[in-house]
């Protein structure tokens, strides 16, 4: 049990400590752009290392199971299923980030347009809904990948 808690605590410390430093810099009126970008880069680096470590453990377990079973399932080997799950996760994650970027810009523009003219509410709502559709499409693609 402790083998799982220590890496989690290490990742938590690597994420929280730079945020405390960023808060202190902002409190003193200094720029926080570079430390924030460094924290984001560090977060994604830790995320990638953890993903590679867990994927390699899954591949090792899949190879051990393949050696023991000696026959692959009709739906595919464990390796192809692992790559399929990874593709589904990437489809949801990337479409969610893209949707968030699109919604942030369209919603702010919609609010600005509504301040000037209240009759633009329906039109702006359509554009915000189209931006949210990107995430739904990514989810649908992920469901198709997992089910096939």
PDB file of C-alpha atoms in Angstrom:
ATOM      1  CA  UNK A   1       0.000   0.000   0.000  1.00  0.00           C
ATOM      2  CA  UNK A   2       2.826   2.401   0.829  1.00  0.00           C
ATOM      3  CA  UNK A   3       4.384   1.724  -2.573  1.00  0.00           C
ATOM      4  CA  UNK A   4       1.407   3.508  -4.119  1.00  0.00           C
ATOM      5  CA  UNK A   5       1.241   6.395  -1.655  1.00  0.00           C
ATOM      6  CA  UNK A   6       4.862   7.587  -1.893  1.00  0.00           C
ATOM      7  CA  UNK A   7       4.830   8.317  -5.656  1.00  0.00           C
ATOM      8  CA  UNK A   8       1.474  10.031  -5.259  1.00  0.00           C
ATOM      9  CA  UNK A   9       2.851  12.250  -2.507  1.00  0.00           C
ATOM     10  CA  UNK A  10       5.940  13.028  -4.603  1.00  0.00           C
ATOM     11  CA  UNK A  11       3.797  14.086  -7.570  1.00  0.00           C
ATOM     12  CA  UNK A  12       1.585  16.152  -5.288  1.00  0.00           C
ATOM     13  CA  UNK A  13       4.608  17.945  -3.828  1.00  0.00           C
ATOM     14  CA  UNK A  14       6.047  18.569  -7.317  1.00  0.00           C
ATOM     15  CA  UNK A  15       2.779  20.201  -8.352  1.00  0.00           C
ATOM     16  CA  UNK A  16       1.887  22.157  -5.189  1.00  0.00           C
ATOM     17  CA  UNK A  17       5.269  23.637  -4.213  1.00  0.00           C
ATOM     18  CA  UNK A  18       5.708  25.668  -7.427  1.00  0.00           C
ATOM     19  CA  UNK A  19       2.153  26.959  -7.027  1.00  0.00           C
ATOM     20  CA  UNK A  20       3.038  28.274  -3.574  1.00  0.00           C
ATOM     21  CA  UNK A  21       6.081  30.016  -5.062  1.00  0.00           C
ATOM     22  CA  UNK A  22       3.884  31.507  -7.789  1.00  0.00           C
ATOM     23  CA  UNK A  23       1.443  32.775  -5.165  1.00  0.00           C
ATOM     24  CA  UNK A  24       4.242  34.443  -3.210  1.00  0.00           C
ATOM     25  CA  UNK A  25       5.592  36.116  -6.381  1.00  0.00           C
ATOM     26  CA  UNK A  26       2.127  37.384  -7.268  1.00  0.00           C
ATOM     27  CA  UNK A  27       1.651  38.709  -3.740  1.00  0.00           C
ATOM     28  CA  UNK A  28       4.841  40.781  -4.069  1.00  0.00           C
ATOM     29  CA  UNK A  29       3.787  42.111  -7.478  1.00  0.00           C
ATOM     30  CA  UNK A  30       6.337  40.172  -9.539  1.00  0.00           C
ATOM     31  CA  UNK A  31       5.620  38.489 -12.856  1.00  0.00           C
ATOM     32  CA  UNK A  32       4.340  34.924 -12.606  1.00  0.00           C
ATOM     33  CA  UNK A  33       4.368  33.997 -16.290  1.00  0.00           C
ATOM     34  CA  UNK A  34       7.667  32.121 -16.408  1.00  0.00           C
ATOM     35  CA  UNK A  35       7.157  30.171 -13.145  1.00  0.00           C
ATOM     36  CA  UNK A  36       3.636  29.258 -14.258  1.00  0.00           C
ATOM     37  CA  UNK A  37       4.889  27.993 -17.619  1.00  0.00           C
ATOM     38  CA  UNK A  38       7.633  26.057 -15.838  1.00  0.00           C
ATOM     39  CA  UNK A  39       5.050  24.512 -13.514  1.00  0.00           C
ATOM     40  CA  UNK A  40       2.855  23.504 -16.446  1.00  0.00           C
ATOM     41  CA  UNK A  41       5.821  22.011 -18.291  1.00  0.00           C
ATOM     42  CA  UNK A  42       6.855  20.132 -15.151  1.00  0.00           C
ATOM     43  CA  UNK A  43       3.312  18.866 -14.644  1.00  0.00           C
ATOM     44  CA  UNK A  44       3.091  17.489 -18.171  1.00  0.00           C
ATOM     45  CA  UNK A  45       6.578  15.987 -17.873  1.00  0.00           C
ATOM     46  CA  UNK A  46       5.601  14.184 -14.653  1.00  0.00           C
ATOM     47  CA  UNK A  47       2.326  13.163 -16.297  1.00  0.00           C
ATOM     48  CA  UNK A  48       4.200  11.719 -19.297  1.00  0.00           C
ATOM     49  CA  UNK A  49       6.699   9.842 -17.109  1.00  0.00           C
ATOM     50  CA  UNK A  50       3.887   8.354 -15.013  1.00  0.00           C
ATOM     51  CA  UNK A  51       1.982   7.398 -18.150  1.00  0.00           C
ATOM     52  CA  UNK A  52       5.017   5.700 -19.650  1.00  0.00           C
ATOM     53  CA  UNK A  53       5.715   3.872 -16.380  1.00  0.00           C
ATOM     54  CA  UNK A  54       2.147   2.602 -16.073  1.00  0.00           C
ATOM     55  CA  UNK A  55       1.998   1.676 -19.756  1.00  0.00           C
ATOM     56  CA  UNK A  56       5.258  -0.267 -19.491  1.00  0.00           C
ATOM     57  CA  UNK A  57       3.904  -2.131 -16.457  1.00  0.00           C
ATOM     58  CA  UNK A  58       0.778  -2.955 -18.416  1.00  0.00           C
ATOM     59  CA  UNK A  59       2.826  -4.150 -21.380  1.00  0.00           C
ATOM     60  CA  UNK A  60       4.985  -6.316 -19.107  1.00  0.00           C
ATOM     61  CA  UNK A  61       1.863  -7.841 -17.555  1.00  0.00           C
ATOM     62  CA  UNK A  62       0.381  -8.341 -21.012  1.00  0.00           C
ATOM     63  CA  UNK A  63       3.536 -10.099 -22.208  1.00  0.00           C
ATOM     64  CA  UNK A  64       3.506 -12.368 -19.156  1.00  0.00           C
ATOM     65  CA  UNK A  65      -0.146 -13.180 -19.736  1.00  0.00           C
ATOM     66  CA  UNK A  66       0.528 -13.809 -23.421  1.00  0.00           C
ATOM     67  CA  UNK A  67       3.320 -16.236 -22.579  1.00  0.00           C
ATOM     68  CA  UNK A  68       1.066 -18.093 -20.146  1.00  0.00           C
ATOM     69  CA  UNK A  69      -1.992 -18.212 -22.388  1.00  0.00           C
ATOM     70  CA  UNK A  70      -0.208 -18.854 -25.729  1.00  0.00           C
ATOM     71  CA  UNK A  71      -3.285 -17.787 -27.691  1.00  0.00           C
ATOM     72  CA  UNK A  72      -4.587 -14.321 -28.362  1.00  0.00           C
ATOM     73  CA  UNK A  73      -8.225 -13.427 -27.909  1.00  0.00           C
ATOM     74  CA  UNK A  74     -10.386 -13.008 -30.983  1.00  0.00           C
ATOM     75  CA  UNK A  75     -10.750  -9.255 -30.334  1.00  0.00           C
ATOM     76  CA  UNK A  76      -6.990  -8.659 -30.349  1.00  0.00           C
ATOM     77  CA  UNK A  77      -3.941  -8.947 -28.161  1.00  0.00           C
ATOM     78  CA  UNK A  78      -3.478  -7.110 -24.903  1.00  0.00           C
ATOM     79  CA  UNK A  79      -1.001  -4.777 -26.623  1.00  0.00           C
ATOM     80  CA  UNK A  80      -3.535  -3.641 -29.218  1.00  0.00           C
ATOM     81  CA  UNK A  81      -6.167  -3.149 -26.544  1.00  0.00           C
ATOM     82  CA  UNK A  82      -3.728  -1.031 -24.504  1.00  0.00           C
ATOM     83  CA  UNK A  83      -3.017   1.166 -27.521  1.00  0.00           C
ATOM     84  CA  UNK A  84      -6.770   1.418 -28.181  1.00  0.00           C
ATOM     85  CA  UNK A  85      -7.411   2.619 -24.637  1.00  0.00           C
ATOM     86  CA  UNK A  86      -4.560   5.101 -24.967  1.00  0.00           C
ATOM     87  CA  UNK A  87      -6.055   6.390 -28.230  1.00  0.00           C
ATOM     88  CA  UNK A  88      -9.463   6.746 -26.590  1.00  0.00           C
ATOM     89  CA  UNK A  89      -7.963   8.685 -23.693  1.00  0.00           C
ATOM     90  CA  UNK A  90      -6.100  10.971 -26.083  1.00  0.00           C
ATOM     91  CA  UNK A  91      -9.270  11.554 -28.121  1.00  0.00           C
ATOM     92  CA  UNK A  92     -11.195  12.653 -25.037  1.00  0.00           C
ATOM     93  CA  UNK A  93      -8.343  14.684 -23.561  1.00  0.00           C
ATOM     94  CA  UNK A  94      -7.315  16.578 -26.679  1.00  0.00           C
ATOM     95  CA  UNK A  95     -10.901  17.283 -27.722  1.00  0.00           C
ATOM     96  CA  UNK A  96     -11.661  18.506 -24.198  1.00  0.00           C
ATOM     97  CA  UNK A  97      -8.721  20.913 -24.260  1.00  0.00           C
ATOM     98  CA  UNK A  98      -9.693  22.123 -27.730  1.00  0.00           C
ATOM     99  CA  UNK A  99     -13.273  22.602 -26.627  1.00  0.00           C
ATOM    100  CA  UNK A 100     -12.173  24.531 -23.548  1.00  0.00           C
ATOM    101  CA  UNK A 101     -10.101  26.897 -25.667  1.00  0.00           C
ATOM    102  CA  UNK A 102     -12.963  27.390 -28.119  1.00  0.00           C
ATOM    103  CA  UNK A 103     -15.584  27.937 -25.410  1.00  0.00           C
ATOM    104  CA  UNK A 104     -13.397  30.433 -23.573  1.00  0.00           C
ATOM    105  CA  UNK A 105     -13.006  32.655 -26.619  1.00  0.00           C
ATOM    106  CA  UNK A 106     -16.568  32.303 -27.951  1.00  0.00           C
ATOM    107  CA  UNK A 107     -18.203  32.781 -24.559  1.00  0.00           C
ATOM    108  CA  UNK A 108     -16.234  35.934 -23.826  1.00  0.00           C
ATOM    109  CA  UNK A 109     -17.104  37.302 -27.260  1.00  0.00           C
ATOM    110  CA  UNK A 110     -20.755  36.359 -26.732  1.00  0.00           C
ATOM    111  CA  UNK A 111     -20.876  38.172 -23.403  1.00  0.00           C
ATOM    112  CA  UNK A 112     -19.309  41.235 -24.996  1.00  0.00           C
ATOM    113  CA  UNK A 113     -21.834  41.158 -27.846  1.00  0.00           C
ATOM    114  CA  UNK A 114     -24.749  40.789 -25.427  1.00  0.00           C
ATOM    115  CA  UNK A 115     -23.601  43.844 -23.478  1.00  0.00           C
ATOM    116  CA  UNK A 116     -23.838  45.925 -26.634  1.00  0.00           C
ATOM    117  CA  UNK A 117     -26.999  44.352 -28.070  1.00  0.00           C
ATOM    118  CA  UNK A 118     -29.264  41.992 -26.122  1.00  0.00           C
ATOM    119  CA  UNK A 119     -30.772  40.599 -29.343  1.00  0.00           C
ATOM    120  CA  UNK A 120     -27.591  38.625 -30.108  1.00  0.00           C
ATOM    121  CA  UNK A 121     -28.191  36.107 -27.295  1.00  0.00           C
ATOM    122  CA  UNK A 122     -29.585  33.357 -29.541  1.00  0.00           C
ATOM    123  CA  UNK A 123     -26.863  33.670 -32.155  1.00  0.00           C
ATOM    124  CA  UNK A 124     -24.074  33.703 -29.609  1.00  0.00           C
ATOM    125  CA  UNK A 125     -25.547  30.723 -27.774  1.00  0.00           C
ATOM    126  CA  UNK A 126     -25.350  28.710 -31.003  1.00  0.00           C
ATOM    127  CA  UNK A 127     -21.642  29.466 -31.391  1.00  0.00           C
ATOM    128  CA  UNK A 128     -20.880  28.502 -27.799  1.00  0.00           C
ATOM    129  CA  UNK A 129     -22.833  25.267 -28.324  1.00  0.00           C
ATOM    130  CA  UNK A 130     -20.824  24.495 -31.458  1.00  0.00           C
ATOM    131  CA  UNK A 131     -17.627  24.942 -29.489  1.00  0.00           C
ATOM    132  CA  UNK A 132     -18.874  22.532 -26.817  1.00  0.00           C
ATOM    133  CA  UNK A 133     -19.682  20.005 -29.525  1.00  0.00           C
ATOM    134  CA  UNK A 134     -15.980  19.409 -30.075  1.00  0.00           C
ATOM    135  CA  UNK A 135     -15.730  17.643 -26.707  1.00  0.00           C
ATOM    136  CA  UNK A 136     -18.800  15.548 -27.477  1.00  0.00           C
ATOM    137  CA  UNK A 137     -17.279  14.424 -30.786  1.00  0.00           C
ATOM    138  CA  UNK A 138     -14.095  13.376 -28.991  1.00  0.00           C
ATOM    139  CA  UNK A 139     -16.148  11.387 -26.485  1.00  0.00           C
ATOM    140  CA  UNK A 140     -18.056   9.658 -29.280  1.00  0.00           C
ATOM    141  CA  UNK A 141     -14.824   8.733 -31.051  1.00  0.00           C
ATOM    142  CA  UNK A 142     -13.453   7.333 -27.784  1.00  0.00           C
ATOM    143  CA  UNK A 143     -16.584   5.223 -27.292  1.00  0.00           C
ATOM    144  CA  UNK A 144     -16.265   3.870 -30.834  1.00  0.00           C
ATOM    145  CA  UNK A 145     -12.582   3.040 -30.272  1.00  0.00           C
ATOM    146  CA  UNK A 146     -13.301   1.205 -27.013  1.00  0.00           C
ATOM    147  CA  UNK A 147     -16.246  -0.752 -28.388  1.00  0.00           C
ATOM    148  CA  UNK A 148     -14.415  -1.895 -31.517  1.00  0.00           C
TER     149      UNK A 148
END
